XYZ file of C-alpha atoms in Angstrom:
364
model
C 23.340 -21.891 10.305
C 19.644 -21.467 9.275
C 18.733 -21.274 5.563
C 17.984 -17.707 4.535
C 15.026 -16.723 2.975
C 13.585 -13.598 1.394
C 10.058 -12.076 1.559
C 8.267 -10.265 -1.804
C 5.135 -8.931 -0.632
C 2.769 -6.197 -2.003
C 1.701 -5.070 1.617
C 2.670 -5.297 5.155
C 0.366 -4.765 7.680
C -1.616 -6.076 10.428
C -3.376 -9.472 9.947
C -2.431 -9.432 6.669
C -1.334 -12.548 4.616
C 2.468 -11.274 4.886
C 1.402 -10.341 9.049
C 0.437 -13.808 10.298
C 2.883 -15.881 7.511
C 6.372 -13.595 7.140
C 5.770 -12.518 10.902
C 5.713 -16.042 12.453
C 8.867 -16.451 10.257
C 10.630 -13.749 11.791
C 10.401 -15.360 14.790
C 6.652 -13.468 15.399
C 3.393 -14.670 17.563
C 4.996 -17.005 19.202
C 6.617 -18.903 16.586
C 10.123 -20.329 16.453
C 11.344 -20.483 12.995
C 13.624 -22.634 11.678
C 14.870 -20.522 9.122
C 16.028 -16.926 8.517
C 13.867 -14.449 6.721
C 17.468 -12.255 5.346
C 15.967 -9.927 2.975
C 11.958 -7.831 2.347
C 10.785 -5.849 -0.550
C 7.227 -4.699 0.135
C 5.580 -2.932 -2.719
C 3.337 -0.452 -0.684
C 3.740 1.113 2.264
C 1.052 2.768 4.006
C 0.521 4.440 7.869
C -0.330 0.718 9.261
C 3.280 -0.861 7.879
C 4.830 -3.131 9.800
C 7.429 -4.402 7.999
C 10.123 -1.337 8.862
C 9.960 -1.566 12.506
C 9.789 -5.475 12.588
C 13.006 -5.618 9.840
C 14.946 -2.843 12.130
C 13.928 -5.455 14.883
C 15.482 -8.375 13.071
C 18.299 -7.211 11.143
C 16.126 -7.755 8.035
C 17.006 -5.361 4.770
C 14.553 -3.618 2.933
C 15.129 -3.873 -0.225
C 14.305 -1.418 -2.918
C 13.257 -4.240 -5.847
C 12.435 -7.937 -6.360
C 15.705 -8.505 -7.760
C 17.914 -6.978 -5.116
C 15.863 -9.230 -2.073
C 16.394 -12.511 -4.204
C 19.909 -11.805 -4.843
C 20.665 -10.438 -1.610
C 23.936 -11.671 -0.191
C 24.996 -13.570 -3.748
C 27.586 -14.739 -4.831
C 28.996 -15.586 -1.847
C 26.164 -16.536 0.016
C 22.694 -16.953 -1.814
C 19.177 -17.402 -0.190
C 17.190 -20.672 0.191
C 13.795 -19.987 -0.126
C 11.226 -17.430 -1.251
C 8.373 -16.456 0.174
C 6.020 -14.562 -2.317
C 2.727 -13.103 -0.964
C 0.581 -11.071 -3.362
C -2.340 -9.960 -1.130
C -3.817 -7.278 0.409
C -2.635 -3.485 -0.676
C -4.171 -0.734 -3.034
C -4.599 -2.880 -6.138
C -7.714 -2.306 -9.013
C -10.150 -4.803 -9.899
C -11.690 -6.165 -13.043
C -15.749 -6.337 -14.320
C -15.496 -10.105 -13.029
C -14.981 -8.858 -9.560
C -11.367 -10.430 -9.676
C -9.138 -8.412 -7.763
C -5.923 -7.719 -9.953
C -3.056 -8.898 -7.420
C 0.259 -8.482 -8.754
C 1.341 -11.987 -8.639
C 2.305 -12.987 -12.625
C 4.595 -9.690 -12.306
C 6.406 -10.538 -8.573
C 6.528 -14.400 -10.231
C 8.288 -12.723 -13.911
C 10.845 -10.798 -11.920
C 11.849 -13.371 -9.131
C 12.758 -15.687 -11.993
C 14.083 -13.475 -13.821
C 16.183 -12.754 -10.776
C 17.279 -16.082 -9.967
C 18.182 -16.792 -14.076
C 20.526 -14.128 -13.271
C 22.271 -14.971 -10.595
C 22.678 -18.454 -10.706
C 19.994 -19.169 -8.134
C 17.222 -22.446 -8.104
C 15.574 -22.669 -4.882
C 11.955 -23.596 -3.607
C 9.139 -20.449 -3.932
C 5.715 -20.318 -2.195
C 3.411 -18.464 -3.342
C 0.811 -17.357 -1.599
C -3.247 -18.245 -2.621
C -3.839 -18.691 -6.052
C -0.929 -18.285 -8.881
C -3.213 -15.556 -10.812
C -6.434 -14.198 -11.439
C -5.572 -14.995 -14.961
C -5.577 -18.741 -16.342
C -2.854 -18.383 -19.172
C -1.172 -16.455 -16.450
C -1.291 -19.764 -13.972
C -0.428 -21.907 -16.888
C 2.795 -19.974 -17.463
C 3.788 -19.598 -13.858
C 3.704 -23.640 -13.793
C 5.796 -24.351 -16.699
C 8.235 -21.882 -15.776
C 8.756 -23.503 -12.542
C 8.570 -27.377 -13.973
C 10.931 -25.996 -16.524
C 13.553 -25.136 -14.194
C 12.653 -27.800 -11.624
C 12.143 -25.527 -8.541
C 9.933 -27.026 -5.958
C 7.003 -24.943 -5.411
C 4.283 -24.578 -3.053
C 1.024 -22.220 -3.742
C -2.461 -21.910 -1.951
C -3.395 -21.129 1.345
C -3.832 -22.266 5.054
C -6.909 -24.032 4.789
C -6.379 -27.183 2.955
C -4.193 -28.128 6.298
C -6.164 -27.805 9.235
C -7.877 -30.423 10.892
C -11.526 -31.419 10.517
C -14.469 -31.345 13.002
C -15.645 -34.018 13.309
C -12.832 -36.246 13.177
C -13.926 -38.773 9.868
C -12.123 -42.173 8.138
C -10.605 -40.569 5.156
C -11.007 -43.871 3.229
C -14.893 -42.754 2.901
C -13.850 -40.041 0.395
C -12.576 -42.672 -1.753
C -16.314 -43.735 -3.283
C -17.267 -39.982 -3.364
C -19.921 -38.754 -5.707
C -21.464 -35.514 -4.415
C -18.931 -32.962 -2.713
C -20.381 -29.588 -1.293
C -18.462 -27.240 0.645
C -20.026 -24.428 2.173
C -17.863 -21.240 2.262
C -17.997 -17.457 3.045
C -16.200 -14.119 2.655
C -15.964 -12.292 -0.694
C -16.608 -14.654 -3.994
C -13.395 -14.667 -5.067
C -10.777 -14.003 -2.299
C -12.729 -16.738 0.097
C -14.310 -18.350 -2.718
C -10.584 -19.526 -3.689
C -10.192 -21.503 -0.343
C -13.562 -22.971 -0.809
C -12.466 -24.553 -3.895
C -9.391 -25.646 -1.959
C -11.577 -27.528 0.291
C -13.573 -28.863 -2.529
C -10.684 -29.938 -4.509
C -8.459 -31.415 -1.310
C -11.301 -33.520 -1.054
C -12.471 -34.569 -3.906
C -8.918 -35.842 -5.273
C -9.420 -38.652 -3.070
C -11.870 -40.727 -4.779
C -11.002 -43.242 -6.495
C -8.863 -43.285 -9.193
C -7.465 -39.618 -8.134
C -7.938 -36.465 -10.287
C -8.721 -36.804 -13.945
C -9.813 -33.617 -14.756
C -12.981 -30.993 -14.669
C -15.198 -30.407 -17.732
C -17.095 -27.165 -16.483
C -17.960 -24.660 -14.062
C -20.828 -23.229 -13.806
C -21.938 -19.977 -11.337
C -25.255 -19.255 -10.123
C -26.102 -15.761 -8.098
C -28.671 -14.572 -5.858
C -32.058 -15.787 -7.064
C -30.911 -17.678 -9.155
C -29.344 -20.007 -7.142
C -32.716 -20.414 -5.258
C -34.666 -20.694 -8.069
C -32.026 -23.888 -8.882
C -32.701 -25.199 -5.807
C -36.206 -25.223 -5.780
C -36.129 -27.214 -9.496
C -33.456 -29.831 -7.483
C -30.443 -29.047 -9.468
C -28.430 -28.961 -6.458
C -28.258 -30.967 -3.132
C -30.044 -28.306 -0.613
C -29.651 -31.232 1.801
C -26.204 -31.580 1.978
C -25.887 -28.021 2.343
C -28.129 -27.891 5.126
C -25.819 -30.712 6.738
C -23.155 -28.744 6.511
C -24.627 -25.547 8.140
C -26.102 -27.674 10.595
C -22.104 -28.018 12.048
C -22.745 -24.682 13.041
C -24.877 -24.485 16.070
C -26.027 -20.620 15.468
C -27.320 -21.575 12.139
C -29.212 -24.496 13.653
C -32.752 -24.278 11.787
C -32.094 -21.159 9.461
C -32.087 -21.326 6.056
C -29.852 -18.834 3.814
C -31.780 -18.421 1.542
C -34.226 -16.070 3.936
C -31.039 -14.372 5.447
C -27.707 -14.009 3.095
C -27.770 -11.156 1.084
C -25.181 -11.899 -2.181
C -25.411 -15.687 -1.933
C -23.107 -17.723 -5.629
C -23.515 -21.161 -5.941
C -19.988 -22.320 -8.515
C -20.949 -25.799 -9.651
C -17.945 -27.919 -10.864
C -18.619 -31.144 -12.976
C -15.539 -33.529 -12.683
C -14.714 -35.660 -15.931
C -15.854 -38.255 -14.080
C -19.436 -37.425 -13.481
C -18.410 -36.150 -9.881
C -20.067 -33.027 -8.572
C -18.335 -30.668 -6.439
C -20.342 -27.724 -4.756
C -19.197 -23.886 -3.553
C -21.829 -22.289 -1.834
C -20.344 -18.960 -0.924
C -22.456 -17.412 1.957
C -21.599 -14.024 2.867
C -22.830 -12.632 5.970
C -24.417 -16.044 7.140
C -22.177 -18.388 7.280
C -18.516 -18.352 9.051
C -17.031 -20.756 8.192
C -15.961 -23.514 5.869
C -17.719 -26.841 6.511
C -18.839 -29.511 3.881
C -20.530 -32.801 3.354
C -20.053 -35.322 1.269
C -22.047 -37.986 -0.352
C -21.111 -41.659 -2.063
C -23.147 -43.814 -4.399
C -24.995 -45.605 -1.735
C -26.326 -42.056 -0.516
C -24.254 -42.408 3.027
C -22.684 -39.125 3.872
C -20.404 -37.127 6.094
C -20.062 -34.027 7.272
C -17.420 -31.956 9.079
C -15.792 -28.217 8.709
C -12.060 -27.087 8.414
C -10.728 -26.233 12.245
C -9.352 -22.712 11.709
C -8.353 -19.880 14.202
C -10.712 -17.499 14.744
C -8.622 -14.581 16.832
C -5.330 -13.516 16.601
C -2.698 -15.375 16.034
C -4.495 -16.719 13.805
C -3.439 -21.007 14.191
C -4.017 -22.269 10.979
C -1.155 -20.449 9.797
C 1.207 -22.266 12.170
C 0.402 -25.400 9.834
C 0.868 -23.417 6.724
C 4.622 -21.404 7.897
C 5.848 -25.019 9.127
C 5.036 -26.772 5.437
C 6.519 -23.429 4.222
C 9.691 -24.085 6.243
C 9.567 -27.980 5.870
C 10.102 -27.352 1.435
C 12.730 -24.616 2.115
C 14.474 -27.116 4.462
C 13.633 -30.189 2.036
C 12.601 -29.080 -1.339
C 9.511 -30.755 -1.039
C 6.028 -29.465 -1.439
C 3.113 -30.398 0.825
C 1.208 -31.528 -2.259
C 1.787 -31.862 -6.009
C 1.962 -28.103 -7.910
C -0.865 -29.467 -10.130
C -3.722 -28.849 -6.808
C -2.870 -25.344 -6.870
C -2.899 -24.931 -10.754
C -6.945 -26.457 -10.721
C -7.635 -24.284 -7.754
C -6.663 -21.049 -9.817
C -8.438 -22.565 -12.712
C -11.496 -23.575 -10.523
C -12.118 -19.745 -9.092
C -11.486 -18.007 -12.437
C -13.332 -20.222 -14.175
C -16.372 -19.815 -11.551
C -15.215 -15.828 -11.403
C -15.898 -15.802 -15.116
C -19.273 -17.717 -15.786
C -20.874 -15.464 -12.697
C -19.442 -12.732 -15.202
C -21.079 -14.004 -18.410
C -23.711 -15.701 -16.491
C -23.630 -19.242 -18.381
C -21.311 -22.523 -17.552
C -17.616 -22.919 -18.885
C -15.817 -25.460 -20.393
C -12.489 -26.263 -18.624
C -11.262 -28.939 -21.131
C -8.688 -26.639 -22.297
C -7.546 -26.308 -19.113
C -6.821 -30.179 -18.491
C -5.088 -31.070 -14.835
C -5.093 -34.406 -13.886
C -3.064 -35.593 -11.086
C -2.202 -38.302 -8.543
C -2.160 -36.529 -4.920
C -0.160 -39.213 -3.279
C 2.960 -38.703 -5.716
C-alpha cells in the first residue's frame, strides 16, 4: 500500500505551485507517484480550479478545513506526509512589496492538527516558510521541537547546471553572483536559493550572514559605476544567454534590485534581479586567485514544467524516508535572506542579520 498524503493549498489552478507539484502527485503530467495524495483542502476557489474535477478523478476528498485533511482517515489509518503550498490566490500585500501568503497560519493549524490527533509525520512546505522572520523562526522550532522532518523551498536549488562544472571549485569561493528575474520577491527568493546552495560550499560550510543590503534602479548603476559590485561577473553570467550576448541591462531593464549579502566570513554573495531582461537564473563565481566559473540552473521552460519532477521525487523520497534533501537550516537563511533584502529595499539602507544567526553544515 502507498503512504497517504494530504494537500493544504491556498489555490488550485493551472501552472500553479499546487498544478505542476500536487498534480504530478496525483499521478498528473506524466508522473508516476509513489505515494497517495488521500485528502485536499484548498482555501480559494475560483472559475480556473482544478482541484474538484482532478479529486472527483482520483477519489481525493475535499476537505472543508486544515484539520479535517490532516486527520483524514485517523485513528485507524493516519496520513504520511503533508504537502503544504502557500502560493498563488487572492492574497494582500505589504509597503515592502512582500506578498502576505498564508503560510505561518496553514503551518499553526497543521500542527495544531497533528498535536491532536496523535500524528508526527514529514511536511514540505512550499518556497519560503514566511514573509515574516520571527514567523520563520517559529515555524523551525516548532518542527525541531517535535522532530518532524521537514523540507521547504523550491525547485530550483535541484536542477542541473549548464555548463557542467567540478563542484570542488566552490570550495575556495569568494565572490558569488547570481543573476535572477521575475518579481523581487517571489523570484528573488529562488535567486537567493541559488546564491545560498552555492555558497555553503566553501570551505568551512555556513557560518552565518552579517547584512543585506538592497540597491534599486539607479542606484544600483550608480554602485556599479563607483565598483562596489562585480559588473564583470554579472556580465559572465548573462553572457550564458546567447540573446543577451553584448547588451547591457542597465540600457534595457526597467525595475532592476541589486540585494548584496555579506557572509561572516568576508564572502560576498550577489542577487541581481532583472525583470524583463533576463530569463533565467545563471551565476558566476569567483575564488581568491580571481579564476571563475560560470553556469545557469537547467529549468523547464514549457509545460510540464521538468524541474518539478526533481522537486515531487525529493518530496516523495522524505515522505517515504523521513529524510530531507538538505538540512531545514538552508531554507530558514533563504527566508531570512529575501526578507531581509525585501526590507532594506523598503527602508533603503543595509541590515544587520546577526540576530538572525544560521550556521550550518550542508553535508549533515
Amino acid at each position: 500500500m502507498k503512504k497517504r498524503v494530504a494537500a493544504i493549498i491556498t489555490q488550485y489552478k493551472l501552472n500553479s505551485h499546487a498544478d505542476v507539484i500536487v498534480s504530478r502527485l496525483l499521478g498528473e503530467l506524466g508522473y508516476e507517484p509513489q505515494v497517495e495524495v488521500v485528502a485536499m483542502y484548498v482555501e480559494q476557489f475560483t472559475d480556473r480550479d482544478l482541484s474538484r474535477d482532478l479529486a472527483a478523478k482520483h477519489g481525493v476528498a475535499i476537505c472543508t478545513t486544515i484539520e479535517e485533511a490532516v486527520a483524514w482517515g485517523a485513528p485507524e489509518q493516519t496520513i504520511d506526509g503533508i504537502v503544504i503550498i502557500g502560493e498563488h490566490g487572492d492574497y494582500p500585500w505589504n509597503e515592502k512589496q512582500q506578498h502576505l501568503y498564508p503560510r505561518l497560519r496553514f503551518m499553526r493549524e497543521t500542527l495544531a492538527a497533528m498535536d491532536r490527533h496523535g500524528i508526527r509525520v514529514p511536511i514540505f512546505l512550499d518556497k519560503h516558510f514566511s514573509y515574516d522572520n520571527e514567523d520563520a523562526r517559529w515555524i523551525y522550532e516548532e518542527v525541531r521541537t517535535r522532530g518532524i522532518p521537514c523540507m521547504a523551498g523550491s525547485s530550483i536549488p535541484y536542477t542541473d547546471y549548464v555548463p557542467h562544472f567540478d563542484r570542488s571549485f566552490l570550495q575556495g569561493g569568494r565572490t558569488f553572483f547570481v543573476v535572477s528575474h521575475g518579481g523581487h520577491e517571489s523570484y528573488g527568493f529562488h535567486g537567493m536559493e541559488v546564491l545560498q546552495v552555492l555558497a555553503e560550499h566553501r570551505h568551512g560550510a555556513e557560518t552565518g550572514v552579517a547584512s543585506v543590503h538592497s540597491l534599486a534602479g539607479d542606484a544600483m548603476w550608480q554602485a556599479m559605476d563607483r565598483a562596489e559590485w562585480p559588473e564583470a561577473l554579472m556580465m559572465q553570467a548573462l553572457a550564458l544567454e546567447p540573446e543577451l550576448s553584448g547588451r547591457h541591462p542597465r540600457n534595457e531593464c526597467p525595475d532592476p534590485a541589486l540585494f548584496v549579502v555579506t557572509y561572516k566570513d568576508g564572502t560576498k554573495g550577489y542577487v541581481a534581479q532583472l525583470h524583463k531582461f533576463a530569463t533565467r537564473w545563471s551565476f558566476a563565481v569567483q575564488d581568491q586567485t580571481d579564476a571563475s566559473i560560470a553556469a545557469y540552473c537547467n529549468t523547464g521552460r514549457e509545460r510540464p514544467y521538468s524541474h518539478f519532477t526533481k522537486l515531487t521525487q525529493l518530496i516523495e523520497e522524505m515522505v517515504l524516508y523521513g529524510t530531507p534533501p538538505c538540512p531545514i537550516e538552508r531554507n530558514l537563511l533563504t527566508t531570512y535572506l529575501i526578507n531581509t533584502a525585501m526590507e532594506s529595499l523598503y527602508v533603503g539602507s543595509p541590515l544587520s542579520l546577526e540576530a538572525w544567526s544560521v550556521a550550518y553544515d550542508p553535508k549533515k
